[in-house]
XYZ file of C-alpha atoms in Angstrom:
676
model
C 99.973 106.999 100.659
C 103.298 108.756 100.127
C 103.931 111.370 98.102
C 104.850 110.870 94.532
C 104.009 107.433 94.390
C 103.840 106.083 90.910
C 100.503 105.015 89.606
C 101.253 102.006 87.607
C 97.393 101.694 86.511
C 98.208 104.527 84.134
C 98.664 102.496 80.438
C 99.006 104.387 77.067
C 95.516 104.774 76.230
C 93.714 104.506 79.442
C 93.932 103.246 83.077
C 93.953 99.705 84.241
C 95.179 98.222 87.362
C 94.835 95.430 89.573
C 92.316 96.229 92.849
C 94.166 97.134 95.974
C 97.851 97.523 95.135
C 97.061 99.443 91.618
C 93.573 100.824 92.080
C 91.522 101.877 94.863
C 89.155 104.462 96.020
C 92.124 106.583 97.137
C 93.787 106.558 93.386
C 90.343 107.121 91.847
C 90.145 110.443 93.992
C 93.424 111.750 93.113
C 92.532 110.781 89.158
C 89.142 112.713 89.606
C 90.881 115.735 91.271
C 93.851 115.677 88.606
C 91.395 115.078 85.495
C 89.292 118.239 86.844
C 92.268 120.149 87.434
C 94.012 119.274 84.030
C 90.788 120.129 81.923
C 89.630 122.772 84.322
C 86.650 121.090 83.727
C 83.389 122.541 85.194
C 81.435 119.646 84.364
C 82.031 116.086 83.802
C 79.884 112.952 83.199
C 80.768 109.850 84.807
C 79.477 106.188 84.673
C 80.428 102.460 85.078
C 80.398 98.942 84.288
C 78.485 96.044 86.063
C 81.607 94.947 88.234
C 80.742 95.272 91.978
C 83.824 97.726 92.438
C 82.981 100.276 89.444
C 80.281 101.668 91.625
C 82.290 102.689 94.690
C 85.506 103.955 92.360
C 83.008 105.854 90.588
C 82.142 107.713 93.806
C 85.474 108.444 94.855
C 85.943 109.622 91.318
C 83.473 111.809 91.770
C 84.025 113.294 94.893
C 87.939 114.176 93.650
C 86.036 115.628 90.773
C 83.922 117.646 92.804
C 86.751 118.711 95.189
C 88.529 120.003 91.933
C 85.714 122.272 91.359
C 83.618 120.248 88.741
C 80.005 119.594 89.081
C 79.700 115.711 88.222
C 76.574 114.221 86.197
C 76.394 110.246 87.075
C 74.503 108.415 84.036
C 74.579 105.231 86.007
C 75.615 101.650 84.798
C 76.443 101.938 81.357
C 78.666 101.266 78.590
C 81.761 102.915 77.178
C 79.780 104.473 74.234
C 77.191 105.815 76.531
C 79.630 108.221 78.443
C 80.966 109.166 74.429
C 77.591 109.793 73.718
C 76.744 111.835 76.732
C 79.947 113.804 76.708
C 78.924 115.473 73.451
C 74.815 115.244 74.043
C 75.308 117.047 77.157
C 77.794 119.404 76.061
C 80.049 119.108 79.079
C 83.779 119.277 79.318
C 84.252 115.770 79.422
C 83.746 112.009 80.639
C 85.089 108.933 82.634
C 83.844 105.718 82.336
C 84.950 103.024 85.153
C 85.257 99.946 83.451
C 87.874 96.896 83.111
C 85.829 95.628 79.927
C 87.102 92.286 79.449
C 90.055 92.195 81.985
C 89.885 89.535 84.961
C 87.642 90.396 87.925
C 90.468 91.472 90.337
C 91.041 94.535 87.532
C 89.099 97.660 86.971
C 89.939 100.831 85.165
C 88.989 104.045 83.757
C 88.549 105.702 79.769
C 88.894 109.281 79.820
C 87.745 111.411 77.030
C 87.545 115.448 77.182
C 84.819 117.873 75.602
C 83.255 116.153 72.362
C 84.225 112.768 73.607
C 88.046 113.551 72.236
C 89.871 110.880 73.770
C 92.558 111.395 76.248
C 95.584 109.169 75.768
C 99.404 109.171 76.886
C 100.437 112.119 74.501
C 97.256 113.888 74.932
C 96.800 114.700 78.588
C 96.567 111.102 80.029
C 100.290 111.632 81.247
C 99.809 114.646 82.418
C 96.645 113.817 84.457
C 99.060 110.837 86.006
C 102.010 113.362 86.678
C 99.374 115.770 88.659
C 97.746 112.435 90.310
C 101.011 111.370 91.435
C 101.903 114.442 93.280
C 98.627 114.554 95.455
C 98.977 113.108 98.940
C 96.443 111.524 101.223
C 94.836 112.137 103.292
C 93.747 115.556 102.339
C 93.103 118.464 103.954
C 90.806 120.545 101.927
C 92.578 123.739 102.282
C 95.796 122.668 101.511
C 95.656 120.288 98.503
C 96.835 123.459 96.186
C 99.940 124.166 98.294
C 100.799 120.441 98.084
C 100.599 120.463 94.497
C 103.129 123.633 94.556
C 105.724 121.252 96.939
C 104.587 123.433 99.808
C 104.326 121.710 102.926
C 103.034 124.795 105.089
C 99.330 123.550 104.795
C 100.276 119.887 106.009
C 98.122 118.756 108.642
C 96.388 115.457 107.784
C 98.604 113.339 109.967
C 100.506 115.375 112.498
C 98.267 115.673 115.574
C 100.783 117.951 117.650
C 101.407 120.364 114.722
C 102.501 123.772 116.319
C 100.665 126.774 116.245
C 102.473 128.410 113.438
C 101.973 125.594 111.130
C 98.461 125.465 112.392
C 97.874 129.279 111.394
C 99.558 128.610 108.354
C 97.272 125.586 107.388
C 94.287 128.043 108.235
C 95.213 130.685 106.020
C 95.998 128.440 103.048
C 92.363 126.889 103.584
C 91.085 130.638 103.802
C 92.360 131.416 100.186
C 91.220 128.254 98.540
C 87.976 127.702 100.492
C 86.892 131.393 101.282
C 83.089 130.527 101.320
C 83.625 127.837 104.172
C 83.060 128.712 107.754
C 85.863 128.702 109.741
C 84.683 127.893 113.232
C 86.384 125.032 114.910
C 83.077 122.660 114.777
C 82.763 123.075 111.020
C 86.483 122.325 110.705
C 86.010 119.207 112.523
C 82.881 118.140 110.099
C 84.979 118.735 107.375
C 87.625 117.005 107.964
C 85.599 114.116 109.319
C 83.288 114.241 106.018
C 86.523 113.883 103.743
C 88.054 111.195 105.772
C 86.381 108.262 104.287
C 87.796 109.574 100.926
C 91.345 108.693 101.537
C 92.938 105.268 102.104
C 96.343 104.649 102.992
C 97.673 101.025 103.328
C 100.315 99.039 105.610
C 101.470 95.928 104.730
C 102.518 93.446 107.743
C 103.708 90.017 107.429
C 102.893 89.818 103.817
C 99.416 90.903 104.061
C 97.704 94.153 103.955
C 95.969 95.156 107.357
C 94.071 98.001 108.009
C 94.912 100.711 110.403
C 92.307 103.613 111.099
C 92.463 106.561 113.166
C 95.711 105.186 114.662
C 93.941 101.948 115.415
C 95.036 98.236 114.684
C 92.846 95.363 113.459
C 92.584 92.213 115.864
C 90.488 89.413 115.911
C 89.545 90.138 119.583
C 88.293 93.897 120.702
C 87.581 94.436 123.855
C 88.316 98.113 123.992
C 85.586 100.538 124.907
C 87.360 103.126 122.711
C 85.190 105.662 121.356
C 82.408 103.357 122.032
C 78.978 104.421 123.009
C 76.089 101.719 123.652
C 73.590 104.563 123.584
C 74.195 107.635 120.783
C 72.309 110.306 123.023
C 70.355 113.193 121.517
C 73.059 115.578 122.564
C 75.549 113.182 120.401
C 72.874 113.159 117.409
C 72.735 117.036 117.658
C 76.495 116.991 116.719
C 77.697 117.364 113.232
C 80.249 114.887 113.871
C 78.501 111.955 113.297
C 76.385 113.381 110.815
C 78.777 114.330 108.164
C 80.662 111.256 109.146
C 77.832 109.158 108.103
C 77.807 111.177 104.594
C 81.165 109.496 103.432
C 81.744 105.586 102.618
C 84.795 103.658 102.463
C 84.461 100.411 100.255
C 85.189 96.741 100.762
C 85.514 93.730 98.091
C 84.739 90.614 99.625
C 84.288 87.477 97.077
C 84.536 90.090 94.541
C 81.867 92.484 95.719
C 82.631 95.914 97.132
C 80.647 96.816 100.306
C 80.169 100.313 101.677
C 80.594 100.877 105.202
C 80.040 104.533 106.568
C 82.564 106.520 109.296
C 81.716 105.307 112.626
C 81.243 101.687 111.599
C 83.326 98.679 112.553
C 83.710 95.125 111.188
C 85.508 92.722 113.553
C 85.703 88.955 114.516
C 84.393 90.073 117.799
C 83.314 93.596 117.981
C 81.878 94.221 121.297
C 82.244 98.013 121.253
C 81.137 98.867 117.747
C 84.653 100.209 117.048
C 87.992 99.596 115.620
C 90.258 97.287 116.927
C 93.127 96.925 118.950
C 94.540 94.135 121.121
C 94.086 96.003 123.972
C 92.929 99.909 123.906
C 92.160 101.311 127.059
C 93.491 104.592 127.200
C 92.649 106.606 124.281
C 92.066 110.438 124.263
C 89.153 109.556 122.511
C 87.491 106.910 124.790
C 83.873 107.683 126.182
C 81.042 105.815 126.829
C 79.116 108.704 126.057
C 80.483 110.874 122.972
C 79.859 114.901 124.286
C 80.095 117.616 122.437
C 83.514 118.495 124.076
C 84.921 115.198 122.308
C 83.895 116.633 119.133
C 86.068 119.518 119.439
C 89.323 118.031 120.331
C 91.784 118.309 117.831
C 92.817 114.442 118.161
C 89.463 113.281 116.822
C 89.683 116.306 113.859
C 93.501 114.751 112.922
C 92.651 111.230 113.366
C 89.242 111.110 111.464
C 91.729 112.017 108.562
C 92.968 108.551 107.945
C 91.450 105.747 106.664
C 92.996 102.716 105.422
C 92.206 99.975 102.834
C 93.163 96.181 102.978
C 93.194 93.293 100.842
C 93.064 89.741 102.803
C 92.948 86.801 100.947
C 92.265 88.452 97.859
C 89.647 90.979 98.963
C 89.440 94.401 99.778
C 88.280 95.905 103.069
C 88.222 99.438 103.729
C 88.090 101.265 107.032
C 87.513 104.732 107.770
C 87.671 106.869 110.682
C 87.920 104.430 113.532
C 86.652 101.275 111.721
C 88.331 97.912 111.602
C 87.555 94.898 109.322
C 86.712 91.574 110.948
C 84.378 88.696 109.853
C 81.972 88.961 112.524
C 79.979 92.189 113.397
C 77.989 92.437 116.808
C 77.827 96.127 116.838
C 74.701 98.042 116.170
C 77.082 100.771 114.394
C 78.544 97.998 111.901
C 77.951 96.904 108.418
C 75.935 93.834 108.495
C 73.361 91.803 106.637
C 70.547 93.464 108.781
C 70.891 97.151 108.479
C 69.679 98.377 111.739
C 71.833 101.635 112.129
C 71.356 104.997 110.129
C 75.275 104.991 109.530
C 75.468 101.780 107.620
C 76.879 100.458 104.529
C 75.175 101.112 101.498
C 75.367 100.325 97.783
C 73.221 103.013 96.410
C 74.891 105.842 95.192
C 72.050 108.264 95.895
C 71.709 107.726 99.697
C 75.762 108.379 99.860
C 75.482 111.577 98.093
C 72.023 112.455 99.563
C 73.669 113.385 102.495
C 77.083 114.414 101.151
C 78.109 118.046 101.756
C 78.943 118.034 98.040
C 75.272 117.259 97.065
C 74.540 120.560 95.506
C 77.551 119.193 92.572
C 76.319 115.938 92.108
C 73.240 114.940 89.954
C 71.923 111.883 88.106
C 70.292 111.745 84.732
C 69.451 108.998 82.278
C 70.434 109.454 78.763
C 69.435 106.058 77.429
C 66.487 107.336 75.540
C 68.481 110.205 73.295
C 71.139 107.600 72.812
C 68.964 104.898 71.611
C 67.174 107.303 69.348
C 70.669 108.224 67.993
C 71.524 104.718 67.437
C 68.449 104.154 65.046
C 69.417 107.278 63.236
C 72.082 105.056 61.563
C 69.489 102.806 60.051
C 65.920 103.121 58.209
C 64.154 100.867 60.410
C 61.080 100.727 57.911
C 63.664 98.663 55.816
C 64.099 95.852 58.245
C 62.675 92.769 57.412
C 61.889 89.884 59.576
C 64.958 88.794 61.302
C 65.799 86.586 64.279
C 68.828 87.779 66.351
C 70.907 86.139 69.134
C 72.026 88.564 71.396
C 74.687 87.541 74.137
C 75.373 90.470 76.617
C 77.960 88.374 78.573
C 76.202 89.358 81.850
C 77.720 92.872 80.969
C 76.401 96.241 80.332
C 74.955 96.069 77.097
C 71.552 93.945 78.295
C 69.944 97.312 79.037
C 70.346 98.981 75.782
C 69.004 95.933 73.921
C 66.198 96.130 75.983
C 65.526 99.616 75.046
C 65.964 98.942 71.501
C 63.463 95.990 71.607
C 60.927 98.711 73.087
C 61.613 101.033 70.361
C 61.342 98.362 67.638
C 58.046 97.156 69.197
C 56.643 100.874 69.171
C 57.527 100.952 65.416
C 56.178 97.584 64.329
C 59.708 96.681 63.352
C 59.473 92.617 62.789
C 63.129 91.966 64.829
C 62.994 89.116 67.645
C 65.795 89.013 69.900
C 67.072 85.876 71.547
C 68.823 86.874 74.586
C 71.607 84.548 76.425
C 73.460 85.701 79.551
C 71.601 88.708 79.325
C 70.805 90.028 82.898
C 73.625 92.173 84.119
C 75.734 89.914 87.002
C 78.939 91.644 88.321
C 80.014 88.225 89.159
C 79.929 87.141 85.809
C 78.398 83.635 86.636
C 79.398 82.622 82.742
C 82.651 83.498 82.423
C 84.532 87.133 81.476
C 82.669 88.930 78.606
C 85.374 88.277 75.976
C 84.181 87.150 72.702
C 87.266 87.038 71.221
C 88.293 84.418 72.991
C 87.272 80.713 71.505
C 86.158 79.374 74.641
C 83.494 82.103 75.157
C 81.687 81.742 71.886
C 79.816 78.272 72.213
C 76.762 79.763 73.806
C 76.246 82.444 71.108
C 76.777 79.858 68.313
C 75.093 77.144 70.052
C 71.782 79.552 70.362
C 72.185 80.617 66.445
C 71.869 76.911 65.781
C 69.324 76.036 68.211
C 66.713 78.804 67.304
C 67.501 79.072 63.638
C 68.649 82.579 63.950
C 69.638 84.846 60.968
C 72.744 86.104 63.012
C 74.432 86.248 66.448
C 76.014 89.156 68.422
C 78.138 89.124 71.515
C 79.806 91.919 73.252
C 82.612 92.418 75.812
C 81.803 93.974 79.360
C 81.322 97.540 78.342
C 80.071 96.529 74.774
C 82.708 99.011 73.027
C 83.250 95.806 70.952
C 80.975 93.685 68.817
C 81.497 90.210 67.304
C 79.269 88.756 64.601
C 78.201 84.958 64.249
C 76.401 83.780 60.742
C 73.409 81.946 60.627
C 75.566 78.791 61.174
C 76.716 79.550 64.234
C 80.153 80.349 62.684
C 82.378 83.167 64.331
C 83.168 85.870 61.876
C 86.703 87.740 62.301
C 86.065 91.346 62.724
C 88.421 92.206 59.810
C 85.815 91.269 57.361
C 83.129 93.153 59.024
C 85.256 96.070 58.625
C 85.131 95.507 54.780
C 81.430 94.666 54.854
C 80.493 98.229 57.163
C 82.872 100.201 54.604
C 81.259 99.244 51.740
C 77.735 99.632 53.166
C 78.728 103.305 54.133
C 80.081 104.030 50.544
C 76.952 102.689 48.781
C 75.292 105.587 50.825
C 78.208 108.219 50.991
C 80.136 107.389 47.525
C 83.638 108.652 47.691
C 84.246 108.874 51.392
C 87.345 108.087 53.482
C 87.352 104.968 55.497
C 90.454 104.347 57.905
C 91.855 101.141 58.801
C 94.419 99.232 60.862
C 97.550 98.269 59.541
C 97.548 94.608 60.844
C 95.382 93.139 58.179
C 94.481 95.167 54.738
C 94.041 93.765 51.479
C 90.640 93.202 51.737
C 89.456 96.229 53.400
C 91.498 98.122 50.692
C 90.009 96.215 47.945
C 86.620 96.614 49.126
C 86.847 100.258 49.852
C 88.119 100.794 46.292
C 85.820 98.786 44.506
C 82.800 100.880 46.086
C 84.318 104.321 44.993
C 86.150 104.965 48.754
C 89.438 106.104 49.718
C 91.418 103.804 51.964
C 93.650 105.543 54.752
C 95.603 103.628 56.763
C 96.436 104.293 60.578
C 98.420 102.929 63.435
C 96.384 100.583 65.762
C 94.459 101.734 68.822
C 91.601 104.186 69.398
C 93.236 106.730 69.989
C 95.172 106.819 66.823
C 92.212 105.857 64.606
C 89.952 108.444 66.263
C 92.634 111.342 65.446
C 92.991 109.915 62.085
C 89.425 110.097 61.480
C 89.066 113.751 62.569
C 92.058 115.040 60.487
C 90.683 113.223 57.615
C 86.994 113.924 58.541
C 86.655 110.219 57.440
C 82.815 108.660 57.829
C 83.727 105.299 59.233
C 87.042 103.685 60.691
C 87.405 100.069 61.465
C 89.883 97.597 63.546
C 90.104 93.824 62.992
C 89.863 93.728 66.976
C 85.926 94.611 66.536
C 86.080 98.014 67.098
C 84.261 100.372 64.607
C 84.389 104.247 64.442
C 81.839 106.268 63.118
C 82.045 110.202 62.380
C 78.442 111.001 63.327
C 79.345 109.410 66.913
C 81.907 111.939 67.540
C 84.437 109.878 65.884
C 84.349 107.171 68.595
C 83.908 103.511 68.531
C 80.422 101.914 68.881
C 79.569 98.534 69.816
C 75.792 98.922 68.629
C 75.766 100.842 65.665
C 77.627 97.782 63.712
C 75.227 94.984 64.261
C 72.420 97.667 63.374
C 74.342 98.241 60.014
C 74.446 94.578 59.129
C 70.980 93.799 60.154
C 69.829 96.714 57.502
C 72.243 95.051 55.223
C 70.742 91.674 55.392
C 67.352 92.883 54.911
C 68.220 95.177 51.840
C 70.241 92.556 50.196
C 68.383 89.764 50.823
C 71.604 87.528 51.450
C 72.540 85.620 54.521
C 75.718 87.031 56.421
C 77.555 84.011 55.082
C 76.859 84.653 51.760
C 78.090 88.565 52.281
C 81.512 87.113 54.036
C 82.047 83.797 52.200
C 83.425 85.507 48.816
C 85.706 88.038 50.933
C 87.225 85.164 53.080
C 88.179 83.150 50.006
C 89.544 85.789 48.597
C 91.810 86.984 51.439
C 91.887 84.327 53.969
C 93.730 85.432 57.229
C 95.373 83.755 60.417
C 93.464 86.094 62.737
C 95.631 87.452 65.682
C 98.181 84.943 67.294
C 100.229 86.045 70.530
C 103.621 84.797 71.372
C 105.385 85.409 74.713
C 108.958 86.193 74.372
C 111.932 87.128 76.367
C 112.998 90.199 74.202
C 109.993 91.168 71.993
C 112.236 93.920 70.144
C 114.868 91.722 69.460
C 112.752 89.199 68.105
C 110.736 91.623 66.208
C 114.307 92.824 64.522
C 115.344 89.365 63.895
C 112.319 88.421 61.836
C 112.356 91.655 59.977
C 116.013 91.172 59.037
C 115.085 87.797 57.879
C 112.161 88.712 55.632
C 113.034 92.499 54.432
C 115.417 91.724 51.679
C 112.904 89.605 49.850
C 109.720 91.841 50.370
C 109.194 94.974 47.835
C 107.188 96.715 50.415
C 107.707 97.523 54.101
C 105.749 99.457 56.163
C 106.290 100.507 59.985
C 103.264 102.615 60.781
C 102.852 100.055 63.687
C 105.286 97.307 64.294
C 106.522 96.097 60.952
C 104.251 95.189 57.789
C 106.016 93.138 55.321
C 103.872 92.650 51.689
C 105.014 90.125 49.185
C 103.258 89.213 45.756
C 101.168 86.436 47.241
C 100.882 87.300 50.931
C 101.711 89.685 53.497
C 102.366 90.004 57.429
C 102.118 92.297 60.423
C 104.093 91.809 63.561
C 104.139 94.327 66.528
C 104.889 94.359 70.206
C 102.404 94.681 72.476
C 102.101 97.841 74.763
C 102.050 96.494 78.041
C 103.412 92.759 78.004
C 106.320 91.240 76.262
C 104.077 89.657 73.591
C 104.529 89.849 70.041
C 101.251 89.832 67.885
C 101.343 88.370 64.255
C 98.909 88.699 61.716
C 98.966 86.964 58.187
C 97.130 86.954 54.837
C 97.291 86.042 51.432
C 95.698 86.324 48.242
C 93.374 83.249 48.170
C 95.761 80.670 49.108
C 94.440 79.561 53.144
C 97.284 76.992 53.025
C 100.011 79.556 52.378
C 98.496 81.629 55.301
C 99.762 78.534 57.831
C 102.682 77.813 56.043
C 103.833 81.184 56.567
C 102.612 81.318 60.155
C 104.872 77.978 60.981
C 107.809 79.775 59.262
C 107.521 82.793 61.334
C 106.975 80.909 64.454
C 109.957 78.659 64.088
C 112.178 81.906 64.253
C 110.359 83.356 67.434
C 110.941 80.082 68.943
C 114.606 79.853 67.844
C 115.110 83.599 69.314
C 113.932 82.133 72.805
């Protein structure tokens, strides 16, 4: 990793990137360090979704947070809103969820919040965290991180084995200034270096593919070297802190979509005869020994080389090698990660076993917030009013299932007559039934079919981190999120007359109409969770909704929840005695819409300007809150550019004329196509 590397995984509102080149444990570590430094955070809560890569990314993130001085509370496999809840419930300085939500398998990401679950986006700290993370350089030497942030190379020692005595002395002084509580004798210095080694990863591209080079070693298919090999780890070696501390760290690999952790001193090769990292012919390295003695542990060569680790993607998978490890397909060493773990220095997917041995264990803890979180969810409804309901719930093999199970237990204890029909319920990071994104029509059939087969009252489906909630009526029909916004707004206003409701500008007429009829105050905000939350806080709005199935609640720290909406609709069905179709049919007929249609274009801005010019002279009302919204007497549309892709996003609605909607879609589409 080079200095000031641009981190393309930072987006406008969150962090998302391809595994390997854009997001890896090294980047996660740097994000954690930069986050804690920027916020001066002392206590941070972390969690991750079900993806196989989320756990090791979360651990690397936690190490960065801890190295920057924060205590970390890991709440386990959770959805994003559980991080929101934990952030205000535990009264911490912030929280980070590792999640790619509904993105493809080869992606992951992070959502960041500050104290009180305040969103962190581009203009509210995310760009600053990115800039700081880009300044950090791997591998880190604990004592000189701060000097590197100041652009001072005095403490640099990570990859220069032969640095001068002056540089070494300067580095030690820098370390003393920043880590005054650490012991300074040589053996503990080596211990700390090796312990921090696995946190870092550097990568080399050779012949168009990533190949791992760890501690000056190269990956090959035939490993005949005795480099640092020991067939018999003696008790003398076992007494040394080098191996003891090395085992405390892990580096990670993705194989067929799954991450595997390998601890320092382990190897993965096609033919590993030595149990060490591979070269074509390594017969004379300073680290070679059939018996690793205490003297070897003190050599600066090991101290410096162990600071390095590298990560590789080969054939679409991640491989990690740390402190002399190499990736291969066949492991014959007792110090290797295998299907049968015989070594104490072995891979683990268990975060507790990783951190139980880490020198940072005193700053890392695990805590479940599931029970208080579920109790909080149930405060939004009167459970006693719920009538017998049969609900199809589709977690999409994502993170929602464990929350549904906990709510089901609470309902049973309260004798609430709600039956859950569970579809794709078990959490599975392989997503055997496809990426959980119910917004895609091809992902809706399982929920719709189950509703019909079980004659259910409603179907509910979530994306991977369940921050979005999608509803199906009793006929298995998918209900556009736009109409659920109006439904929930009306439900809140029945209990809290005169309150403010926030909505996005893409589709508006139905929401505005329902809010006004219910005695509320509709307020428009720019699209996006950061903007909605900010406007809700400013207005102290009780509820906010987007047509994209994001719903925000004042009593949930103005954050979005994918669990509260279906609970509220369940109560509404019970109290009104109506079906979901009867509640939305009239609204859908009054304000039919196209739903969001995406168009890939060569020049989004030019095309947007061309369409605006074409219609602006005819439109009595034009609004530029987000893209451009043009309103006519009987129809309106919103057209906006994607923040991340060369896309235009179109939404059209009318006053009671569905045919007009599609006529106007075709008219606008023709202009888009002519623009190229």
